[in-house]
Backbone as a chain_set.jsonl record, in Angstrom:
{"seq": "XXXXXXXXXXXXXXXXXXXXXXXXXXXXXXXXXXXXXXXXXXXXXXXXXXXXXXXXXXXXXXXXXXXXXXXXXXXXXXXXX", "coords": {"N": [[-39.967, 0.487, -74.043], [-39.851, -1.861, -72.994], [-41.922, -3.013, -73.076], [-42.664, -3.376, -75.953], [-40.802, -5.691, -75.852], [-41.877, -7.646, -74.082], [-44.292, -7.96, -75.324], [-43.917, -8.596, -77.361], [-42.287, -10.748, -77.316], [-44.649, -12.242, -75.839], [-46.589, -12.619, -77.754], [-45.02, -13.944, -79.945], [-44.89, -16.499, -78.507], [-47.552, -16.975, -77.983], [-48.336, -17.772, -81.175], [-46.582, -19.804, -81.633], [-47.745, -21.931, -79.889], [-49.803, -22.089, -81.088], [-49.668, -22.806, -83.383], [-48.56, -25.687, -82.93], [-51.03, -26.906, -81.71], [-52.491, -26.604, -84.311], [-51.178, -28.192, -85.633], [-51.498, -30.909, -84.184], [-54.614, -30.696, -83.973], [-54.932, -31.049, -86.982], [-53.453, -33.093, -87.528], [-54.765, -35.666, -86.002], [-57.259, -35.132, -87.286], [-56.888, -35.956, -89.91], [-56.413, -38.664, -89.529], [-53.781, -38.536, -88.405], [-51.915, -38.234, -90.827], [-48.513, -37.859, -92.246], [-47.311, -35.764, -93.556], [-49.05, -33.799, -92.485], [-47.525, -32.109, -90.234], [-45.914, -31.263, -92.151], [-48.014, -29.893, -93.842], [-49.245, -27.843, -91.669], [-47.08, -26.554, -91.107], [-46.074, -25.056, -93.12], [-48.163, -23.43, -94.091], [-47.828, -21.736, -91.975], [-45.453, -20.487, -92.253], [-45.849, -19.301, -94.226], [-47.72, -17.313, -93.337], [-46.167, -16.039, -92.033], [-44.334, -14.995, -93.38], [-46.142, -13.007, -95.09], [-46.771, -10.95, -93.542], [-44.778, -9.81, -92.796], [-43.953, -8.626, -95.249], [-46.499, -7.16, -95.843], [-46.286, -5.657, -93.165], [-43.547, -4.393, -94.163], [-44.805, -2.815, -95.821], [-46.222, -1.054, -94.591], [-44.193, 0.345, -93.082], [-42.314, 1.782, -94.751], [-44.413, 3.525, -95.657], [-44.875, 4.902, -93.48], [-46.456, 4.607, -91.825], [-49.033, 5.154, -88.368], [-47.329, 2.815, -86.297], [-48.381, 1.941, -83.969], [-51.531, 1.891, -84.242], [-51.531, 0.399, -86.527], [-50.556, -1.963, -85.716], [-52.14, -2.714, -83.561], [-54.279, -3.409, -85.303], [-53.772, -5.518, -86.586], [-53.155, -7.024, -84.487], [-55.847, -7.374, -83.509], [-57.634, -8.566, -86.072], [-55.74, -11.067, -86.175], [-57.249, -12.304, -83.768], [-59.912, -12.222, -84.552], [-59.694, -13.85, -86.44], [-58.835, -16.334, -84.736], [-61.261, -16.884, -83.604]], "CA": [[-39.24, -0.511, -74.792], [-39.648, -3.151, -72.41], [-43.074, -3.321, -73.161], [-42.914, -3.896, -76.975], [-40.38, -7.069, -75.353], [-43.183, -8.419, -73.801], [-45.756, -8.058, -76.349], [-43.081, -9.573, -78.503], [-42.149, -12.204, -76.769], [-45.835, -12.965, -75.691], [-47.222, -12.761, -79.602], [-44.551, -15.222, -80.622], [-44.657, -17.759, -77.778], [-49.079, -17.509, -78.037], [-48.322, -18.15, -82.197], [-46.088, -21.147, -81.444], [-48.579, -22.593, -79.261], [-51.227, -21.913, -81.468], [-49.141, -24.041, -84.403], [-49.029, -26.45, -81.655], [-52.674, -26.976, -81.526], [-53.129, -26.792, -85.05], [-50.459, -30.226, -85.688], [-51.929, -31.849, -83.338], [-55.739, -31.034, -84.596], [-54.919, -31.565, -88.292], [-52.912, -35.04, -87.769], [-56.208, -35.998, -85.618], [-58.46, -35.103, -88.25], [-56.452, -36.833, -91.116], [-56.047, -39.794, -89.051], [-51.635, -38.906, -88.054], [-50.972, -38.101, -92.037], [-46.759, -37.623, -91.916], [-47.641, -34.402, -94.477], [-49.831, -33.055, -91.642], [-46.854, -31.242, -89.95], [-45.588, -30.334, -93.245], [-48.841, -28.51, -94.425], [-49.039, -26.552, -91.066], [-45.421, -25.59, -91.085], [-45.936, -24.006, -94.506], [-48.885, -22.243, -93.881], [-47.476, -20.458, -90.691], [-44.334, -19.668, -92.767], [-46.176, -18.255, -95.642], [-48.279, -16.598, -93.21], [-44.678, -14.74, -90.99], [-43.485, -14.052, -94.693], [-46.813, -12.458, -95.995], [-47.052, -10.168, -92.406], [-43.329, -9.596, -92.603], [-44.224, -8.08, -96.455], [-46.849, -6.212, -95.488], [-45.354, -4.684, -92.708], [-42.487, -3.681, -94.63], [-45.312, -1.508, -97.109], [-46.337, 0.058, -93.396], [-42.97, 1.083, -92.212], [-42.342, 2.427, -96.165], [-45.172, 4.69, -95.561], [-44.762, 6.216, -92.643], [-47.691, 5.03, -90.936], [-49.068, 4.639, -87.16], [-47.604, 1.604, -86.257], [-49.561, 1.085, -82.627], [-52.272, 1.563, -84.87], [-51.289, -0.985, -87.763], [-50.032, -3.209, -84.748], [-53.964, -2.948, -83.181], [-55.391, -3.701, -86.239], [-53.471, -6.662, -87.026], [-54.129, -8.212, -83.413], [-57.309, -8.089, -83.65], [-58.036, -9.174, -87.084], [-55.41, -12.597, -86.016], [-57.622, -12.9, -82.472], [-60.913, -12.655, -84.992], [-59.749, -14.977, -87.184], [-58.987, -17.612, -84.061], [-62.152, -17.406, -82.713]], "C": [[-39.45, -1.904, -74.199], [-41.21, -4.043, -72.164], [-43.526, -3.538, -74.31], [-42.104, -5.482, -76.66], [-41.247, -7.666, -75.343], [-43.82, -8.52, -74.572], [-44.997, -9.256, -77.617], [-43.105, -10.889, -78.592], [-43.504, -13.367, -76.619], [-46.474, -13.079, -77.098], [-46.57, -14.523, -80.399], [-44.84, -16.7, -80.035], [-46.892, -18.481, -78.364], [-48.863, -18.065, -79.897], [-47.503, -19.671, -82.242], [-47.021, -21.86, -80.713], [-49.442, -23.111, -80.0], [-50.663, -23.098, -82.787], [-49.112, -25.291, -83.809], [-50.105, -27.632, -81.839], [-52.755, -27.306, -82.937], [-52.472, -28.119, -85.922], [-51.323, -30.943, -85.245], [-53.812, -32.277, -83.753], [-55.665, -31.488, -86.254], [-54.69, -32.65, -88.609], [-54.21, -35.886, -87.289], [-56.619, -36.328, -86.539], [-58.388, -36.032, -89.311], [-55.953, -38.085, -90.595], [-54.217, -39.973, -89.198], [-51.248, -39.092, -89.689], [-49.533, -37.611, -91.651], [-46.994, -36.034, -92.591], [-48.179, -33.318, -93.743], [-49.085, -31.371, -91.249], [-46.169, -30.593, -90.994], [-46.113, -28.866, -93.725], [-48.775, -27.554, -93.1], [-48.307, -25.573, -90.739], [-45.785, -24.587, -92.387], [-47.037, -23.244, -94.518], [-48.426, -21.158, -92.933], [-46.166, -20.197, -91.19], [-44.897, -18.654, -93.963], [-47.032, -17.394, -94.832], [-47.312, -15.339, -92.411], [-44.441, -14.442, -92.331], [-44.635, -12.739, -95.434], [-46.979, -10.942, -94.856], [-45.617, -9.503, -92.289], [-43.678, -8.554, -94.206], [-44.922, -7.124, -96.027], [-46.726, -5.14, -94.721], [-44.278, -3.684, -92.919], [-43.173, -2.558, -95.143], [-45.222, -0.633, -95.55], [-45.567, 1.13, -92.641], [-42.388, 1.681, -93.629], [-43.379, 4.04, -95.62], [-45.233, 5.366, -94.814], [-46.132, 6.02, -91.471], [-47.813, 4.627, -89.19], [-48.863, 3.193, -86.936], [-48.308, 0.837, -85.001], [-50.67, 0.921, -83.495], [-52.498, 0.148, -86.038], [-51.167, -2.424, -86.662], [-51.403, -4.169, -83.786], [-54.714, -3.562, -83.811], [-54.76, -5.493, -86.671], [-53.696, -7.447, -85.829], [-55.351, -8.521, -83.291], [-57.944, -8.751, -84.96], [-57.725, -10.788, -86.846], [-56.615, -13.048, -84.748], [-59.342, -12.786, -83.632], [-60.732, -13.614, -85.731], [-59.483, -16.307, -86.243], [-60.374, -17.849, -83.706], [-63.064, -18.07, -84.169]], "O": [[-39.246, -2.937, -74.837], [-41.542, -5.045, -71.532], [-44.7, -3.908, -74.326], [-42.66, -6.468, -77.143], [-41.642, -8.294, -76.325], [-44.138, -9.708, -74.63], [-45.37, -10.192, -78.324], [-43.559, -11.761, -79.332], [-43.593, -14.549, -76.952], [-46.936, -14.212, -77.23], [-47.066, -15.512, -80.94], [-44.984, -17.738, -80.681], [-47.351, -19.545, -78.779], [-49.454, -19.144, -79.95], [-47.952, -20.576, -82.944], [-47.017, -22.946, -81.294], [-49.905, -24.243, -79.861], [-51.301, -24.125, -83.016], [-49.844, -26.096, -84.383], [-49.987, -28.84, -82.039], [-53.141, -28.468, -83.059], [-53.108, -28.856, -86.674], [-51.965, -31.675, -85.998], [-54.305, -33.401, -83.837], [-56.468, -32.339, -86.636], [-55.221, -33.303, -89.507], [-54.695, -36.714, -88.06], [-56.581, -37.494, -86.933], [-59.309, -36.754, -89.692], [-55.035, -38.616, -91.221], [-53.543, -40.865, -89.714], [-50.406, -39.943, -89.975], [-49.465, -36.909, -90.642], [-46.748, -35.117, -91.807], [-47.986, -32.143, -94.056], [-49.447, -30.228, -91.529], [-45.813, -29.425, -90.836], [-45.644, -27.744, -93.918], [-48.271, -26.45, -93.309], [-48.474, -24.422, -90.335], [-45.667, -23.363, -92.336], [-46.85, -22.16, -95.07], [-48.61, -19.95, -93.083], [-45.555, -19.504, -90.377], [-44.455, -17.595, -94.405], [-47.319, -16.412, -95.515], [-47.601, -14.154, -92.244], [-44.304, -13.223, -92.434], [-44.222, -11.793, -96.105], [-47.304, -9.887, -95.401], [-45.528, -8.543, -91.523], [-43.52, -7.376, -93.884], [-44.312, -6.095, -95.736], [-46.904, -3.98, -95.094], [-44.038, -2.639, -92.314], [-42.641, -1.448, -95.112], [-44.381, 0.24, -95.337], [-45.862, 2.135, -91.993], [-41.558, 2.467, -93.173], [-43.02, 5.184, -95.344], [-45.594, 6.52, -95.044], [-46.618, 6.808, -90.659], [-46.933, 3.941, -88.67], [-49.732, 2.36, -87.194], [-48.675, -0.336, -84.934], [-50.963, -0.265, -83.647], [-53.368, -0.708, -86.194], [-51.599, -3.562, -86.846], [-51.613, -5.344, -83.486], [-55.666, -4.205, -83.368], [-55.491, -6.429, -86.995], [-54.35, -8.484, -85.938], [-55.874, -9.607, -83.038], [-58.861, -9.543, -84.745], [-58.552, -11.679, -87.041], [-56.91, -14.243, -84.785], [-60.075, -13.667, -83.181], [-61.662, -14.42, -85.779], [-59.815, -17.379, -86.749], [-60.709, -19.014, -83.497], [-64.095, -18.722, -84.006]]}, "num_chains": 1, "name": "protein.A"}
């Protein structure tokens, strides 16, 4: 138990970071648009609501969730790189 904590804890804190990073490169890019932090807020909410959805089908079905939980870290750590 105290090892889904951690993973927890560490998932959320590396995803806040990572929003972070992506303010800070988007206002850059668009030369400090005010909208900047808007659009990245709403992507990383539509993206906890769409992972929060899907999850729900996973825990519906019955399935492995270390497995489901594997597959979804690595798909987010392929899509950073």
């Amino acid at each position: 138990m105290l090892f889904l904590c951690l993973l927890s804890f560490v998932t959320g804190f590396l995803s806040l970071s990572m929003e972070i990073l992506w303010v800070r490169l988007f206002s850059f890019a668009n030369h400090s648009l005010p909208q900047a932090f808007a659009f990245v807020l709403a992507f990383y909410l539509i993206g906890i609501s769409l992972g929060a959805h899907i999850g729900g089908i996973f825990c519906r079905k019955g399935a492995d969730l270390w497995r489901v939980c594997a597959a979804a870290l690595l798909l987010s750590c392929a899509g950073d790189i």
